[in-house]
CSV table of N, CA and C in Angstrom, one decimal:
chain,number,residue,atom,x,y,z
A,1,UNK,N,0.8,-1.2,0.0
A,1,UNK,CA,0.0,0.0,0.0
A,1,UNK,C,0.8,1.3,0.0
A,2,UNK,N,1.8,1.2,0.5
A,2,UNK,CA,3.1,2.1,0.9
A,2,UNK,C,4.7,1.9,0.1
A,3,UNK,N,5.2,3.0,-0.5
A,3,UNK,CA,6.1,2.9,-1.3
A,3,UNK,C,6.4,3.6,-2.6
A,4,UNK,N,7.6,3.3,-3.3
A,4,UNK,CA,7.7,3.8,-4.9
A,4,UNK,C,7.7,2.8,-5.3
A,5,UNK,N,7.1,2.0,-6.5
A,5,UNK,CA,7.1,1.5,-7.9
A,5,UNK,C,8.3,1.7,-8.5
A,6,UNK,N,9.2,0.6,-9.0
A,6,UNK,CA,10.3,1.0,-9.9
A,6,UNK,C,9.8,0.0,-11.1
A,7,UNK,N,10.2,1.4,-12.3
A,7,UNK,CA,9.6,1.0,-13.7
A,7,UNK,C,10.4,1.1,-14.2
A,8,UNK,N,11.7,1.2,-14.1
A,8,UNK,CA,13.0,1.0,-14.8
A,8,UNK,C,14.3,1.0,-14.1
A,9,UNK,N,15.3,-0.1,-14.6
A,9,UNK,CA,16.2,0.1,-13.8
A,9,UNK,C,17.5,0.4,-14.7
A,10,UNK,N,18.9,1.2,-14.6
A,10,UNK,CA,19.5,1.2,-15.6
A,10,UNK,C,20.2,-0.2,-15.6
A,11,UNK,N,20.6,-0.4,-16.7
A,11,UNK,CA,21.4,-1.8,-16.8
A,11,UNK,C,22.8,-1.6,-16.6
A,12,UNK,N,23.6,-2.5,-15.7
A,12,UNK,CA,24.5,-2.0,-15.0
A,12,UNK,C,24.9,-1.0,-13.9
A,13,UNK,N,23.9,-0.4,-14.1
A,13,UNK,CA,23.7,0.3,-12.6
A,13,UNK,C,23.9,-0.1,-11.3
A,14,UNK,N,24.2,1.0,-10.7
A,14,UNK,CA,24.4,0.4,-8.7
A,14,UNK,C,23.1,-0.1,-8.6
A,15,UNK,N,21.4,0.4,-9.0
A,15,UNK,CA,20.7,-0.8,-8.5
A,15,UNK,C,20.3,-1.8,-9.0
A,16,UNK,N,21.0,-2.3,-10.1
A,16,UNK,CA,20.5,-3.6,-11.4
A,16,UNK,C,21.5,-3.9,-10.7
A,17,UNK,N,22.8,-3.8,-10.6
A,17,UNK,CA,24.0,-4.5,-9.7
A,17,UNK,C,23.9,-5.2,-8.1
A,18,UNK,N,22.6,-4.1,-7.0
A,18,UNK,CA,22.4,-4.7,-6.4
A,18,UNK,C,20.9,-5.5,-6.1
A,19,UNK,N,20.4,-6.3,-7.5
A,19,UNK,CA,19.2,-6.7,-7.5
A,19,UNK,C,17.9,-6.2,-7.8
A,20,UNK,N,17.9,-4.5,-8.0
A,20,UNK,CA,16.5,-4.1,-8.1
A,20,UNK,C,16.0,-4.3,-9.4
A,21,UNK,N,14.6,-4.8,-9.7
A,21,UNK,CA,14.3,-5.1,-10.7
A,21,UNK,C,12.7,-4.0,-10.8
A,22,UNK,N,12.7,-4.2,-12.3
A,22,UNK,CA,11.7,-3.0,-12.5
A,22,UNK,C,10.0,-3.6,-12.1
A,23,UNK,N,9.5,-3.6,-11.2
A,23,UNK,CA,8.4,-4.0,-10.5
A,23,UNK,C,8.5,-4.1,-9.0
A,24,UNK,N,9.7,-3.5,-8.4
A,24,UNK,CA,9.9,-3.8,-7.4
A,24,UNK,C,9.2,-2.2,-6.6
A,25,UNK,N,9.1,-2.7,-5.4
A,25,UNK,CA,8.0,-1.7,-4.5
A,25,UNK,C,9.2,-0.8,-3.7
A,26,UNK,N,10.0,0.2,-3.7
A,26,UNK,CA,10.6,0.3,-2.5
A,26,UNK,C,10.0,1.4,-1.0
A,27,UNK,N,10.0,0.7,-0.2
A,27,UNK,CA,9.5,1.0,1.2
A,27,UNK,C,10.4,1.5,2.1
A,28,UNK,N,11.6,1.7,1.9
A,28,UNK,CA,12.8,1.6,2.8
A,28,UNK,C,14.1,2.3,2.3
A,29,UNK,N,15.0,3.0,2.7
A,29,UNK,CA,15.9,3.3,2.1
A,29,UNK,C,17.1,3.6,3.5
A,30,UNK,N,17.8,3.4,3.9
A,30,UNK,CA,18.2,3.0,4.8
A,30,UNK,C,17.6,3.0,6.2
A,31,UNK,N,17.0,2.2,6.0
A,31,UNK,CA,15.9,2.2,7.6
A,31,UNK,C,15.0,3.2,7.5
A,32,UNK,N,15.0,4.3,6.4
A,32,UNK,CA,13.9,5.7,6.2
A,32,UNK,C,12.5,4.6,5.4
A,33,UNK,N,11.9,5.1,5.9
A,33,UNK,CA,10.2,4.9,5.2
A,33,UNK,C,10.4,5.9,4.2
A,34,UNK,N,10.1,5.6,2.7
A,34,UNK,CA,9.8,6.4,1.9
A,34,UNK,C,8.3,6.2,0.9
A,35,UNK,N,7.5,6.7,0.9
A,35,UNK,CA,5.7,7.1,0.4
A,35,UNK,C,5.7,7.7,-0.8
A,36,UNK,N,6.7,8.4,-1.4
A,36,UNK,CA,6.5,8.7,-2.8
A,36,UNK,C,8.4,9.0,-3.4
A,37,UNK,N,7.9,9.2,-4.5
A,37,UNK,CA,9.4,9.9,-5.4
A,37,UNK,C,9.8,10.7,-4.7
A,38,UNK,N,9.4,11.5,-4.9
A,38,UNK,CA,10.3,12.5,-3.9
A,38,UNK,C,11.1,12.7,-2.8
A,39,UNK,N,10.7,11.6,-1.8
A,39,UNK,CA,11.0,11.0,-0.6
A,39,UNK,C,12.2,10.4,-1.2
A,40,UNK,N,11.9,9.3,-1.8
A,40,UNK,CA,12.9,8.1,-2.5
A,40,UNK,C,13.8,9.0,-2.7
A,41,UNK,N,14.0,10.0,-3.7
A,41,UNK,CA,14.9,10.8,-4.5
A,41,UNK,C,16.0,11.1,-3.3
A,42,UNK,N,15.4,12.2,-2.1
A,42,UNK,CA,16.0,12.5,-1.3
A,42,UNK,C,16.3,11.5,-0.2
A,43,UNK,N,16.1,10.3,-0.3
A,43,UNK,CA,16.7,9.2,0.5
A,43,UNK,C,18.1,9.0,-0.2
A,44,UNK,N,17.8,8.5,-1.6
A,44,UNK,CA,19.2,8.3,-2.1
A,44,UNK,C,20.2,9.1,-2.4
A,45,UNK,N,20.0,10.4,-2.6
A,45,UNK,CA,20.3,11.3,-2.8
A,45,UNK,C,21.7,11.5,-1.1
A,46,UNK,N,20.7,11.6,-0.2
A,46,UNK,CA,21.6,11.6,1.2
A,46,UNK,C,22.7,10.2,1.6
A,47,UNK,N,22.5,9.5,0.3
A,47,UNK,CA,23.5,8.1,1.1
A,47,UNK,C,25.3,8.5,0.5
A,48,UNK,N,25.8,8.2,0.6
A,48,UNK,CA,27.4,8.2,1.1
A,48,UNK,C,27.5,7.1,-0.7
A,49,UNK,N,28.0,8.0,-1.5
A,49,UNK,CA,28.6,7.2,-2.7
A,49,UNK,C,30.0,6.0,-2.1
A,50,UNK,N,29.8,4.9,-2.7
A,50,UNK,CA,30.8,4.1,-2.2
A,50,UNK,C,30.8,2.9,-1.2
A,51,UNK,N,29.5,3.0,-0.4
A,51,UNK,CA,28.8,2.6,0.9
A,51,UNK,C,27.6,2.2,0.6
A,52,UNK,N,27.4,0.8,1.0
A,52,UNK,CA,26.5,0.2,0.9
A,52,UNK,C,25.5,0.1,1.9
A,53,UNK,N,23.7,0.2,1.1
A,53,UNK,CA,23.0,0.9,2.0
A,53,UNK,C,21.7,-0.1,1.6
A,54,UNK,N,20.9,-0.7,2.7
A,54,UNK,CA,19.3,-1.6,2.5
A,54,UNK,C,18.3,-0.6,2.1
A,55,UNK,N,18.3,-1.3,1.2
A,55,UNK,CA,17.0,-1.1,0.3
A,55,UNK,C,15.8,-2.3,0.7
A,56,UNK,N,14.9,-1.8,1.8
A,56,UNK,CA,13.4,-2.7,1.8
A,56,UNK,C,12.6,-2.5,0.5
A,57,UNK,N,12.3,-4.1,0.1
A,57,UNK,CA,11.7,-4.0,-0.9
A,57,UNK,C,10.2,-5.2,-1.1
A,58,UNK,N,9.1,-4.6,-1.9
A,58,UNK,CA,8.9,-5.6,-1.8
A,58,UNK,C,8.7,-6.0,-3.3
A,59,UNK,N,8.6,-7.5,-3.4
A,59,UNK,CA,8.7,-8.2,-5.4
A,59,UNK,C,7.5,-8.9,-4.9
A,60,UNK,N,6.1,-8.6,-5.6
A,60,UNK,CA,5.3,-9.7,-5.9
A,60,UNK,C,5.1,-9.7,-4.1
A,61,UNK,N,4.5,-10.9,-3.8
A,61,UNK,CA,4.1,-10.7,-2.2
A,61,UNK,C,5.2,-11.8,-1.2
A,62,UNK,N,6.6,-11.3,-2.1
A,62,UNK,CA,7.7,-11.4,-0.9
A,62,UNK,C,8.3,-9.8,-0.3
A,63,UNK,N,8.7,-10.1,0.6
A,63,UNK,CA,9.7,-8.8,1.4
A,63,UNK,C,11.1,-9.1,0.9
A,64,UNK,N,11.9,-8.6,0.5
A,64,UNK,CA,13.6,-8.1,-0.2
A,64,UNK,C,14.5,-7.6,0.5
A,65,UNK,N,15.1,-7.3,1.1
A,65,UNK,CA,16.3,-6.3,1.6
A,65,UNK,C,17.4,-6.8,0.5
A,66,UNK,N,18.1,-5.6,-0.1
A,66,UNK,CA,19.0,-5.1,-1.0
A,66,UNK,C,19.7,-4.4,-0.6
A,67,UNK,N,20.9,-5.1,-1.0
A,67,UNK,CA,22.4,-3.8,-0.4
A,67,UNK,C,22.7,-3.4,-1.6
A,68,UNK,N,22.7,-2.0,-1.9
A,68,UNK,CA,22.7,-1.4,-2.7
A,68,UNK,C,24.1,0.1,-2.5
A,69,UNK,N,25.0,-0.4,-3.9
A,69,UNK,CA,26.4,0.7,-3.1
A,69,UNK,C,25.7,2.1,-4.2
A,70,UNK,N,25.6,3.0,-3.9
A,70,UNK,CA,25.4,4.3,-4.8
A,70,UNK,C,26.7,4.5,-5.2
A,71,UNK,N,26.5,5.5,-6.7
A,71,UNK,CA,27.5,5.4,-7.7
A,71,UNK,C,28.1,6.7,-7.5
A,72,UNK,N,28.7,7.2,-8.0
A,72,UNK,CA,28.8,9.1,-8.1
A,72,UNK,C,28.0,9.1,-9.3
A,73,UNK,N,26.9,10.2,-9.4
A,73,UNK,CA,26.6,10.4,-10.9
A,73,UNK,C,27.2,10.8,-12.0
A,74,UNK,N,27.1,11.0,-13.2
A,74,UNK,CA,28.3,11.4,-13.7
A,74,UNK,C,27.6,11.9,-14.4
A,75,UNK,N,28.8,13.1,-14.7
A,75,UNK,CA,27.6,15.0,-15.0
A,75,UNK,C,27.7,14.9,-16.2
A,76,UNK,N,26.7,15.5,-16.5
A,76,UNK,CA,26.0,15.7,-18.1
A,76,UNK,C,27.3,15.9,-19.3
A,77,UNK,N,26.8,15.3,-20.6
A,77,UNK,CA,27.8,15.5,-21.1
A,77,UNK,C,27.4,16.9,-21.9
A,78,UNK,N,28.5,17.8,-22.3
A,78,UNK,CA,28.1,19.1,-23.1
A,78,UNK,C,27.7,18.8,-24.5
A,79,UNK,N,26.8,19.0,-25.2
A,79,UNK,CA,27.1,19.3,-26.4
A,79,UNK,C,27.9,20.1,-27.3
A,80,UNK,N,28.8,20.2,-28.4
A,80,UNK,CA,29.8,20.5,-28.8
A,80,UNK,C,28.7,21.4,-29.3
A,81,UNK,N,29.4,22.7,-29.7
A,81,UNK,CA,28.8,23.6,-30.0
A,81,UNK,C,29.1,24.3,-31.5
């Protein structure tokens, strides 16, 4: 009833690397309850790149925990002008 919906995950990514799959429910983000995007965003947003952090999840009507390490983002590329 509670959570974000993940409808896509990148391939290769810190969370396809640590298990998240595109249907998965997330509830959790280091011990934080998160209720919408926004939440989520600024959950992940505040984790420590490098360091590995649980992700409660749920798939279908199991419960998940995922250790998930966050990446550094890597900044836009410019277009040449």
């Amino acid at each position: 009833n509670q959570g974000v919906i993940i409808t896509g995950v990148l391939q290769n990514g810190p969370a396809a690397k640590g298990g998240m799959k595109p249907g998965d429910v997330v509830n959790a983000v280091a011990g934080e309850a998160v209720h919408n995007v926004a939440e989520l965003l600024t959950a992940v947003a505040a984790l420590k790149p490098g360091t590995s952090s649980a992700f409660d999840v749920q798939r279908g009507s199991s419960h998940v925990s995922l250790q998930i390490t966050p990446g550094v983002r890597p900044k836009p590329r410019q277009r040449p002008q």
